[in-house]
Amino acid sequence: MASPYIEIPVGDRLVKVTNPDKVYFPEHGYTKRQLVEYYLAVADGILRATRDRPTTLERWPAGVFEGARMATREDYARGQAGMGAGKSDAFYQKRVPKGAPDWVRTARIAFPSGRFADEVCPTEPAVIAWAANLGTLTFHPWPVREGDVDHPDELRIDLDPQPGTDFSDAVRVALGPARDLLSELGYTGYVKTSGKGGVHIYVRIEPRWTFTEVRRAALAFGREVERRAPAEVTTKWWKEERGEQIFIDFNQNARDRTIASAYSVRPAPHAPVSAPVTWDELPGVDPRDFTIATMPARFAELGDLHASIDDESFSLDTLLDMADRDEKDHGLGDMPYPPNYPKMPGEPKRVQPSKDTDNHA
């Protein structure tokens, strides 16, 4: 008979893992207990990525199986964002769950709508293990710290392959024009696989700019990379305009937009993880090699490849100057925000080009 729960010592805590033998990844038979043990094996790394950051929990309490799906906005509207017959199998937990232990800290954040929420704010490995027991596969930290939730300390560059391109194309852009621009700006970029098909680059920045300004800087970065590799890179927001190129998703720097953290597990059958890598090894990387089964040994051997990410932070002044020049000299102003955002100052029409019938806009 399967054990109803076990208790795992994590530091000074005892973390209860319910239904530890529940299979979360049927393709390989990985269980909930193995998920928790994976996160404890990479605890220093996952905490460096999430510590003191309001964090959205991507929960898959029924596991990752054929037909499993993430909750849609319609599910939330119908009150069906959770487990059960006829309901979604996964959902984003943006508010601290009821019944959380008193040692789970929170940080209050404001959504674009103006509403507030108290999100989980990891401070120790036990919090990560507790969240994994809830079925959290992926941790989505905000680019801010608990002490100042309105000024990001991280610039996130998301190289997202579009249909017709793949991981190797994202790698080529990362190693070529993106890395060249980072060097010219004097930035130290920390690279990782997305856990899917993309490449993420993180740059620590001084926490003195708003989300709007950081997003503007990210758009300027993307446009400059696009100028250097116009056949390979796009910053077009509308999918119908992107073509077979690598999209630099500047909107990942907008308020309440988050990226899977380093070491986060992704909801795919082989249990892949978002893996920090070195720039030197990036050309030979196969993202499928990094899973909850293989990452613990790599982490034990190499440690956290992002261990020095907090050693220095950088200014956005040059990128913001570039954004001003783009607008003044090239007529390149703002780009659309995601559809759930209120209309933003200076934002162009949020209308898909093929559906825009107003020729005078």
Short mmCIF file of C-alpha atoms in Angstrom, two decimals:
data_model
loop_
_atom_site.label_atom_id
_atom_site.label_comp_id
_atom_site.label_asym_id
_atom_site.label_seq_id
_atom_site.Cartn_x
_atom_site.Cartn_y
_atom_site.Cartn_z
CA MET A 1 0.00 0.00 0.00
CA ALA A 2 1.36 3.42 -0.96
CA SER A 3 2.31 5.67 1.94
CA PRO A 4 -0.19 8.54 2.48
CA TYR A 5 2.69 10.86 3.37
CA ILE A 6 6.30 11.08 4.45
CA GLU A 7 8.21 13.80 6.27
CA ILE A 8 11.51 15.02 4.90
CA PRO A 9 13.90 17.02 7.09
CA VAL A 10 14.93 20.23 5.33
CA GLY A 11 17.19 22.34 7.49
CA ASP A 12 15.32 22.93 10.73
CA ARG A 13 11.97 22.06 9.14
CA LEU A 14 10.04 18.87 8.54
CA VAL A 15 8.29 19.08 5.19
CA LYS A 16 5.33 16.77 4.69
CA VAL A 17 5.11 15.15 1.26
CA THR A 18 1.65 13.72 0.68
CA ASN A 19 1.15 10.81 -1.71
CA PRO A 20 4.91 10.60 -2.33
CA ASP A 21 4.53 7.68 -4.75
CA LYS A 22 2.10 9.52 -7.01
CA VAL A 23 3.51 9.40 -10.54
CA TYR A 24 3.93 12.88 -11.99
CA PHE A 25 5.74 11.95 -15.21
CA PRO A 26 4.32 8.64 -16.50
CA GLU A 27 6.79 8.40 -19.41
CA HIS A 28 9.60 7.66 -16.95
CA GLY A 29 7.63 6.95 -13.80
CA TYR A 30 9.01 9.93 -11.89
CA THR A 31 7.07 10.48 -8.67
CA LYS A 32 6.22 13.43 -6.50
CA ARG A 33 8.90 12.35 -4.03
CA GLN A 34 11.50 12.41 -6.83
CA LEU A 35 10.34 15.91 -7.78
CA VAL A 36 10.85 17.12 -4.20
CA GLU A 37 14.22 15.36 -3.97
CA TYR A 38 15.29 16.96 -7.24
CA TYR A 39 14.59 20.43 -5.89
CA LEU A 40 16.48 19.70 -2.70
CA ALA A 41 19.46 18.50 -4.75
CA VAL A 42 19.62 21.86 -6.55
CA ALA A 43 18.42 23.93 -3.59
CA ASP A 44 21.25 26.49 -3.70
CA GLY A 45 20.57 27.17 -7.38
CA ILE A 46 16.79 27.40 -7.29
CA LEU A 47 17.02 29.66 -4.24
CA ARG A 48 19.51 31.96 -5.92
CA ALA A 49 16.96 32.35 -8.72
CA THR A 50 13.94 32.90 -6.44
CA ARG A 51 15.15 34.11 -3.04
CA ASP A 52 13.21 37.12 -1.74
CA ARG A 53 11.30 37.34 -5.03
CA PRO A 54 7.49 37.20 -5.27
CA THR A 55 6.99 33.96 -7.14
CA THR A 56 4.07 32.54 -9.08
CA LEU A 57 3.73 28.77 -8.68
CA GLU A 58 2.89 26.76 -11.79
CA ARG A 59 1.08 23.80 -10.25
CA TRP A 60 0.43 20.45 -11.93
CA PRO A 61 -1.06 18.50 -9.01
CA ALA A 62 -2.43 15.77 -11.29
CA GLY A 63 0.95 15.31 -12.97
CA VAL A 64 2.00 15.59 -16.61
CA PHE A 65 0.09 13.09 -18.71
CA GLU A 66 -1.45 12.89 -22.16
CA GLY A 67 -4.30 15.35 -22.37
CA ALA A 68 -3.25 17.36 -19.30
CA ARG A 69 -3.66 21.08 -19.82
CA MET A 70 -3.13 24.45 -18.23
CA ALA A 71 -6.11 26.46 -17.01
CA THR A 72 -7.39 29.09 -19.41
CA ARG A 73 -8.93 32.45 -18.55
CA GLU A 74 -12.30 30.87 -19.29
CA ASP A 75 -11.60 28.19 -16.66
CA TYR A 76 -10.92 30.89 -14.10
CA ALA A 77 -14.11 32.69 -15.06
CA ARG A 78 -16.08 29.46 -14.57
CA GLY A 79 -14.27 28.63 -11.34
CA GLN A 80 -12.71 25.54 -12.92
CA ALA A 81 -9.02 26.34 -12.50
CA GLY A 82 -7.99 23.24 -10.57
CA MET A 83 -8.21 19.49 -10.48
CA GLY A 84 -11.30 17.44 -11.05
CA ALA A 85 -13.46 16.03 -13.79
CA GLY A 86 -14.14 18.56 -16.51
CA LYS A 87 -11.62 20.99 -15.07
CA SER A 88 -8.08 21.97 -16.00
CA ASP A 89 -5.24 19.91 -14.63
CA ALA A 90 -2.81 22.75 -13.99
CA PHE A 91 -2.97 26.40 -12.98
CA TYR A 92 -0.91 29.38 -11.89
CA GLN A 93 -1.01 30.11 -8.15
CA LYS A 94 -0.50 33.85 -7.82
CA ARG A 95 -1.67 34.15 -4.23
CA VAL A 96 -0.20 32.27 -1.31
CA PRO A 97 -2.31 29.11 -0.82
CA LYS A 98 -4.52 28.90 2.24
CA GLY A 99 -2.99 26.87 5.04
CA ALA A 100 0.60 27.70 4.12
CA PRO A 101 3.03 27.23 7.04
CA ASP A 102 3.87 30.38 8.97
CA TRP A 103 7.47 30.13 7.79
CA VAL A 104 6.41 30.70 4.17
CA ARG A 105 6.98 34.42 3.65
CA THR A 106 5.06 36.51 1.15
CA ALA A 107 5.55 39.72 -0.78
CA ARG A 108 2.71 42.01 -1.85
CA ILE A 109 2.69 42.87 -5.54
CA ALA A 110 0.42 44.95 -7.77
CA PHE A 111 -0.96 43.56 -11.01
CA PRO A 112 -1.38 45.75 -14.12
CA SER A 113 -5.09 45.94 -13.24
CA GLY A 114 -4.20 47.70 -9.99
CA ARG A 115 -5.28 44.75 -7.83
CA PHE A 116 -2.88 43.36 -5.24
CA ALA A 117 -1.81 39.89 -4.17
CA ASP A 118 0.47 38.34 -1.58
CA GLU A 119 2.72 35.94 -3.46
CA VAL A 120 5.00 33.25 -2.07
CA CYS A 121 8.47 34.67 -1.51
CA PRO A 122 11.02 31.82 -1.14
CA THR A 123 13.64 32.30 1.56
CA GLU A 124 14.86 28.75 2.32
CA PRO A 125 14.91 25.27 0.76
CA ALA A 126 11.94 24.15 2.85
CA VAL A 127 9.72 26.64 1.00
CA ILE A 128 10.75 25.13 -2.33
CA ALA A 129 10.08 21.60 -1.05
CA TRP A 130 6.71 22.65 0.38
CA ALA A 131 5.72 24.18 -2.97
CA ALA A 132 6.85 21.05 -4.84
CA ASN A 133 4.59 18.99 -2.62
CA LEU A 134 1.70 21.14 -3.88
CA GLY A 135 2.52 20.01 -7.39
CA THR A 136 4.61 23.03 -8.31
CA LEU A 137 6.74 22.11 -11.30
CA THR A 138 7.81 25.57 -12.41
CA PHE A 139 8.72 28.59 -10.31
CA HIS A 140 8.07 31.96 -11.95
CA PRO A 141 9.85 34.66 -9.92
CA TRP A 142 9.26 38.33 -10.55
CA PRO A 143 12.39 40.35 -11.47
CA VAL A 144 12.13 42.26 -8.19
CA ARG A 145 13.02 41.73 -4.54
CA GLU A 146 10.69 41.78 -1.56
CA GLY A 147 12.13 45.09 -0.33
CA ASP A 148 11.28 47.00 -3.54
CA VAL A 149 8.64 45.34 -5.69
CA ASP A 150 8.31 48.21 -8.18
CA HIS A 151 11.90 48.42 -9.43
CA PRO A 152 13.30 45.34 -11.20
CA ASP A 153 16.87 44.25 -10.57
CA GLU A 154 16.98 41.94 -13.57
CA LEU A 155 16.86 42.48 -17.34
CA ARG A 156 15.54 39.35 -19.03
CA ILE A 157 16.32 38.61 -22.67
CA ASP A 158 14.09 35.85 -24.02
CA LEU A 159 15.14 34.34 -27.35
CA ASP A 160 12.02 32.50 -28.47
CA PRO A 161 12.12 30.27 -31.58
CA GLN A 162 9.15 30.69 -33.90
CA PRO A 163 7.73 27.96 -36.17
CA GLY A 164 10.39 26.99 -38.67
CA THR A 165 13.22 27.71 -36.22
CA ASP A 166 14.57 25.79 -33.26
CA PHE A 167 16.96 25.82 -30.33
CA SER A 168 20.04 25.86 -32.57
CA ASP A 169 18.82 29.09 -34.18
CA ALA A 170 18.30 30.68 -30.75
CA VAL A 171 21.82 29.60 -29.78
CA ARG A 172 23.28 31.19 -32.91
CA VAL A 173 21.59 34.51 -32.10
CA ALA A 174 22.69 34.31 -28.46
CA LEU A 175 26.32 33.62 -29.34
CA GLY A 176 26.42 36.15 -32.15
CA PRO A 177 24.65 39.53 -32.15
CA ALA A 178 23.18 39.24 -28.64
CA ARG A 179 26.49 38.41 -26.98
CA ASP A 180 28.29 41.05 -29.03
CA LEU A 181 25.86 43.71 -27.84
CA LEU A 182 26.16 42.58 -24.23
CA SER A 183 29.93 42.98 -24.51
CA GLU A 184 29.65 46.46 -26.03
CA LEU A 185 27.31 47.51 -23.22
CA GLY A 186 29.75 46.16 -20.64
CA TYR A 187 27.14 43.70 -19.32
CA THR A 188 27.76 40.27 -17.88
CA GLY A 189 25.00 38.00 -19.18
CA TYR A 190 24.05 34.71 -17.58
CA VAL A 191 22.62 32.20 -20.01
CA LYS A 192 20.33 29.21 -19.56
CA THR A 193 18.08 26.93 -21.55
CA SER A 194 14.40 27.69 -21.24
CA GLY A 195 13.62 24.02 -20.63
CA LYS A 196 11.72 24.07 -23.90
CA GLY A 197 13.23 25.36 -27.14
CA GLY A 198 14.50 28.80 -26.25
CA VAL A 199 17.45 30.56 -24.66
CA HIS A 200 17.26 33.02 -21.75
CA ILE A 201 19.90 35.60 -20.85
CA TYR A 202 19.76 37.41 -17.51
CA VAL A 203 21.56 40.64 -16.62
CA ARG A 204 21.49 42.05 -13.09
CA ILE A 205 20.62 45.73 -13.14
CA GLU A 206 20.52 48.49 -10.56
CA PRO A 207 16.99 48.59 -9.10
CA ARG A 208 16.25 52.20 -9.97
CA TRP A 209 14.04 51.94 -13.05
CA THR A 210 10.35 51.12 -13.32
CA PHE A 211 8.92 48.11 -15.15
CA THR A 212 7.99 50.41 -18.02
CA GLU A 213 11.56 51.66 -18.34
CA VAL A 214 13.07 48.18 -18.09
CA ARG A 215 10.71 46.94 -20.79
CA ARG A 216 11.70 49.92 -22.95
CA ALA A 217 15.36 49.00 -22.48
CA ALA A 218 14.65 45.37 -23.42
CA LEU A 219 12.89 46.54 -26.58
CA ALA A 220 15.89 48.71 -27.47
CA PHE A 221 18.19 45.72 -26.95
CA GLY A 222 16.00 43.56 -29.17
CA ARG A 223 15.79 46.15 -31.92
CA GLU A 224 19.56 46.54 -32.01
CA VAL A 225 20.03 42.77 -32.27
CA GLU A 226 17.38 42.74 -35.00
CA ARG A 227 19.28 45.42 -36.95
CA ARG A 228 22.44 43.30 -36.78
CA ALA A 229 20.72 40.09 -37.87
CA PRO A 230 17.52 41.11 -39.71
CA ALA A 231 17.14 37.75 -41.43
CA GLU A 232 17.29 35.86 -38.15
CA VAL A 233 15.73 38.08 -35.49
CA THR A 234 12.43 39.89 -35.02
CA THR A 235 10.81 42.07 -32.38
CA LYS A 236 7.41 42.00 -34.09
CA TRP A 237 4.75 41.44 -31.43
CA TRP A 238 2.13 39.94 -33.73
CA LYS A 239 2.83 36.32 -34.59
CA GLU A 240 1.60 36.72 -38.15
CA GLU A 241 4.48 39.18 -38.77
CA ARG A 242 7.33 37.21 -37.24
CA GLY A 243 8.06 34.64 -39.90
CA GLU A 244 10.71 31.96 -39.38
CA GLN A 245 12.84 34.01 -37.03
CA ILE A 246 13.89 34.20 -33.39
CA PHE A 247 11.55 36.50 -31.51
CA ILE A 248 13.09 38.63 -28.75
CA ASP A 249 10.18 38.87 -26.33
CA PHE A 250 10.59 42.31 -24.77
CA ASN A 251 7.22 41.95 -23.03
CA GLN A 252 8.73 39.41 -20.64
CA ASN A 253 10.01 42.51 -18.82
CA ALA A 254 6.53 43.95 -18.27
CA ARG A 255 4.91 43.91 -14.83
CA ASP A 256 3.50 40.48 -13.92
CA ARG A 257 5.21 38.76 -16.85
CA THR A 258 7.58 36.09 -15.61
CA ILE A 259 10.00 33.50 -16.98
CA ALA A 260 10.61 30.01 -15.62
CA SER A 261 13.49 30.28 -13.16
CA ALA A 262 16.81 28.53 -13.50
CA TYR A 263 16.43 24.90 -12.36
CA SER A 264 12.65 24.97 -12.75
CA VAL A 265 11.04 21.79 -14.07
CA ARG A 266 8.94 22.17 -17.21
CA PRO A 267 5.70 20.29 -17.89
CA ALA A 268 6.86 17.92 -20.61
CA PRO A 269 6.85 14.09 -20.52
CA HIS A 270 10.62 13.70 -20.03
CA ALA A 271 10.71 16.19 -17.10
CA PRO A 272 13.14 18.75 -18.57
CA VAL A 273 14.56 21.59 -16.52
CA SER A 274 15.68 25.13 -17.30
CA ALA A 275 19.43 24.67 -17.09
CA PRO A 276 22.15 27.27 -16.54
CA VAL A 277 25.01 26.70 -18.96
CA THR A 278 28.28 28.45 -19.72
CA TRP A 279 28.73 30.50 -22.86
CA ASP A 280 31.51 28.12 -23.92
CA GLU A 281 29.35 25.00 -23.72
CA LEU A 282 26.25 26.59 -25.25
CA PRO A 283 27.16 25.65 -28.87
CA GLY A 284 27.10 21.94 -28.02
CA VAL A 285 24.12 21.91 -25.67
CA ASP A 286 21.09 19.70 -26.24
CA PRO A 287 18.34 20.98 -23.90
CA ARG A 288 16.79 17.50 -23.77
CA ASP A 289 19.80 16.32 -21.78
CA PHE A 290 18.82 18.37 -18.71
CA THR A 291 16.12 16.62 -16.68
CA ILE A 292 15.25 15.96 -13.05
CA ALA A 293 17.18 12.70 -13.43
CA THR A 294 20.40 14.20 -14.82
CA MET A 295 20.63 17.68 -13.29
CA PRO A 296 21.45 16.63 -9.68
CA ALA A 297 24.73 14.97 -10.75
CA ARG A 298 25.64 17.95 -12.95
CA PHE A 299 24.87 20.33 -10.09
CA ALA A 300 26.94 18.27 -7.65
CA GLU A 301 29.89 18.40 -10.05
CA LEU A 302 29.70 21.99 -11.32
CA GLY A 303 27.67 23.80 -8.67
CA ASP A 304 25.47 26.69 -9.67
CA LEU A 305 26.78 28.23 -12.88
CA HIS A 306 24.91 31.42 -11.95
CA ALA A 307 26.60 31.63 -8.54
CA SER A 308 28.21 35.00 -9.32
CA ILE A 309 25.12 36.64 -10.81
CA ASP A 310 24.65 38.92 -7.79
CA ASP A 311 28.26 40.10 -7.72
CA GLU A 312 27.64 43.18 -9.87
CA SER A 313 24.73 45.09 -11.35
CA PHE A 314 24.58 47.36 -14.35
CA SER A 315 23.01 50.60 -15.59
CA LEU A 316 20.26 50.84 -18.21
CA ASP A 317 21.21 54.38 -19.21
CA THR A 318 22.81 53.40 -22.53
CA LEU A 319 19.89 51.19 -23.55
CA LEU A 320 17.39 53.90 -22.65
CA ASP A 321 19.40 56.39 -24.73
CA MET A 322 19.22 53.89 -27.60
CA ALA A 323 15.45 53.70 -27.13
CA ASP A 324 15.21 57.50 -27.34
CA ARG A 325 17.26 57.51 -30.55
CA ASP A 326 15.11 54.74 -32.04
CA GLU A 327 12.05 56.87 -31.48
CA LYS A 328 13.57 60.21 -32.56
CA ASP A 329 15.65 59.08 -35.54
CA HIS A 330 13.82 56.00 -36.78
CA GLY A 331 10.22 56.55 -35.69
CA LEU A 332 10.33 53.41 -33.58
CA GLY A 333 8.15 54.04 -30.57
CA ASP A 334 6.50 51.65 -28.20
CA MET A 335 5.10 48.23 -29.11
CA PRO A 336 1.85 46.58 -27.95
CA TYR A 337 1.49 45.12 -24.49
CA PRO A 338 -0.11 41.71 -23.84
CA PRO A 339 -3.91 41.68 -24.17
CA ASN A 340 -4.69 41.58 -20.44
CA TYR A 341 -2.94 44.93 -19.79
CA PRO A 342 -4.70 48.28 -19.61
CA LYS A 343 -3.90 50.63 -22.45
CA MET A 344 -0.47 52.06 -21.75
CA PRO A 345 0.74 55.63 -22.48
CA GLY A 346 2.35 55.84 -25.91
CA GLU A 347 1.29 52.31 -26.85
CA PRO A 348 0.20 51.81 -30.48
CA LYS A 349 -3.11 50.20 -31.35
CA ARG A 350 -3.41 46.73 -29.91
CA VAL A 351 -4.90 45.29 -33.10
CA GLN A 352 -3.60 42.39 -35.13
CA PRO A 353 -2.41 43.91 -38.46
CA SER A 354 -4.52 41.59 -40.61
CA LYS A 355 -7.63 42.67 -38.69
CA ASP A 356 -6.86 46.38 -38.66
CA THR A 357 -9.31 48.07 -40.97
CA ASP A 358 -8.58 51.62 -39.81
CA ASN A 359 -6.18 53.00 -42.40
CA HIS A 360 -6.00 56.36 -40.65
CA ALA A 361 -4.63 55.10 -37.29
#
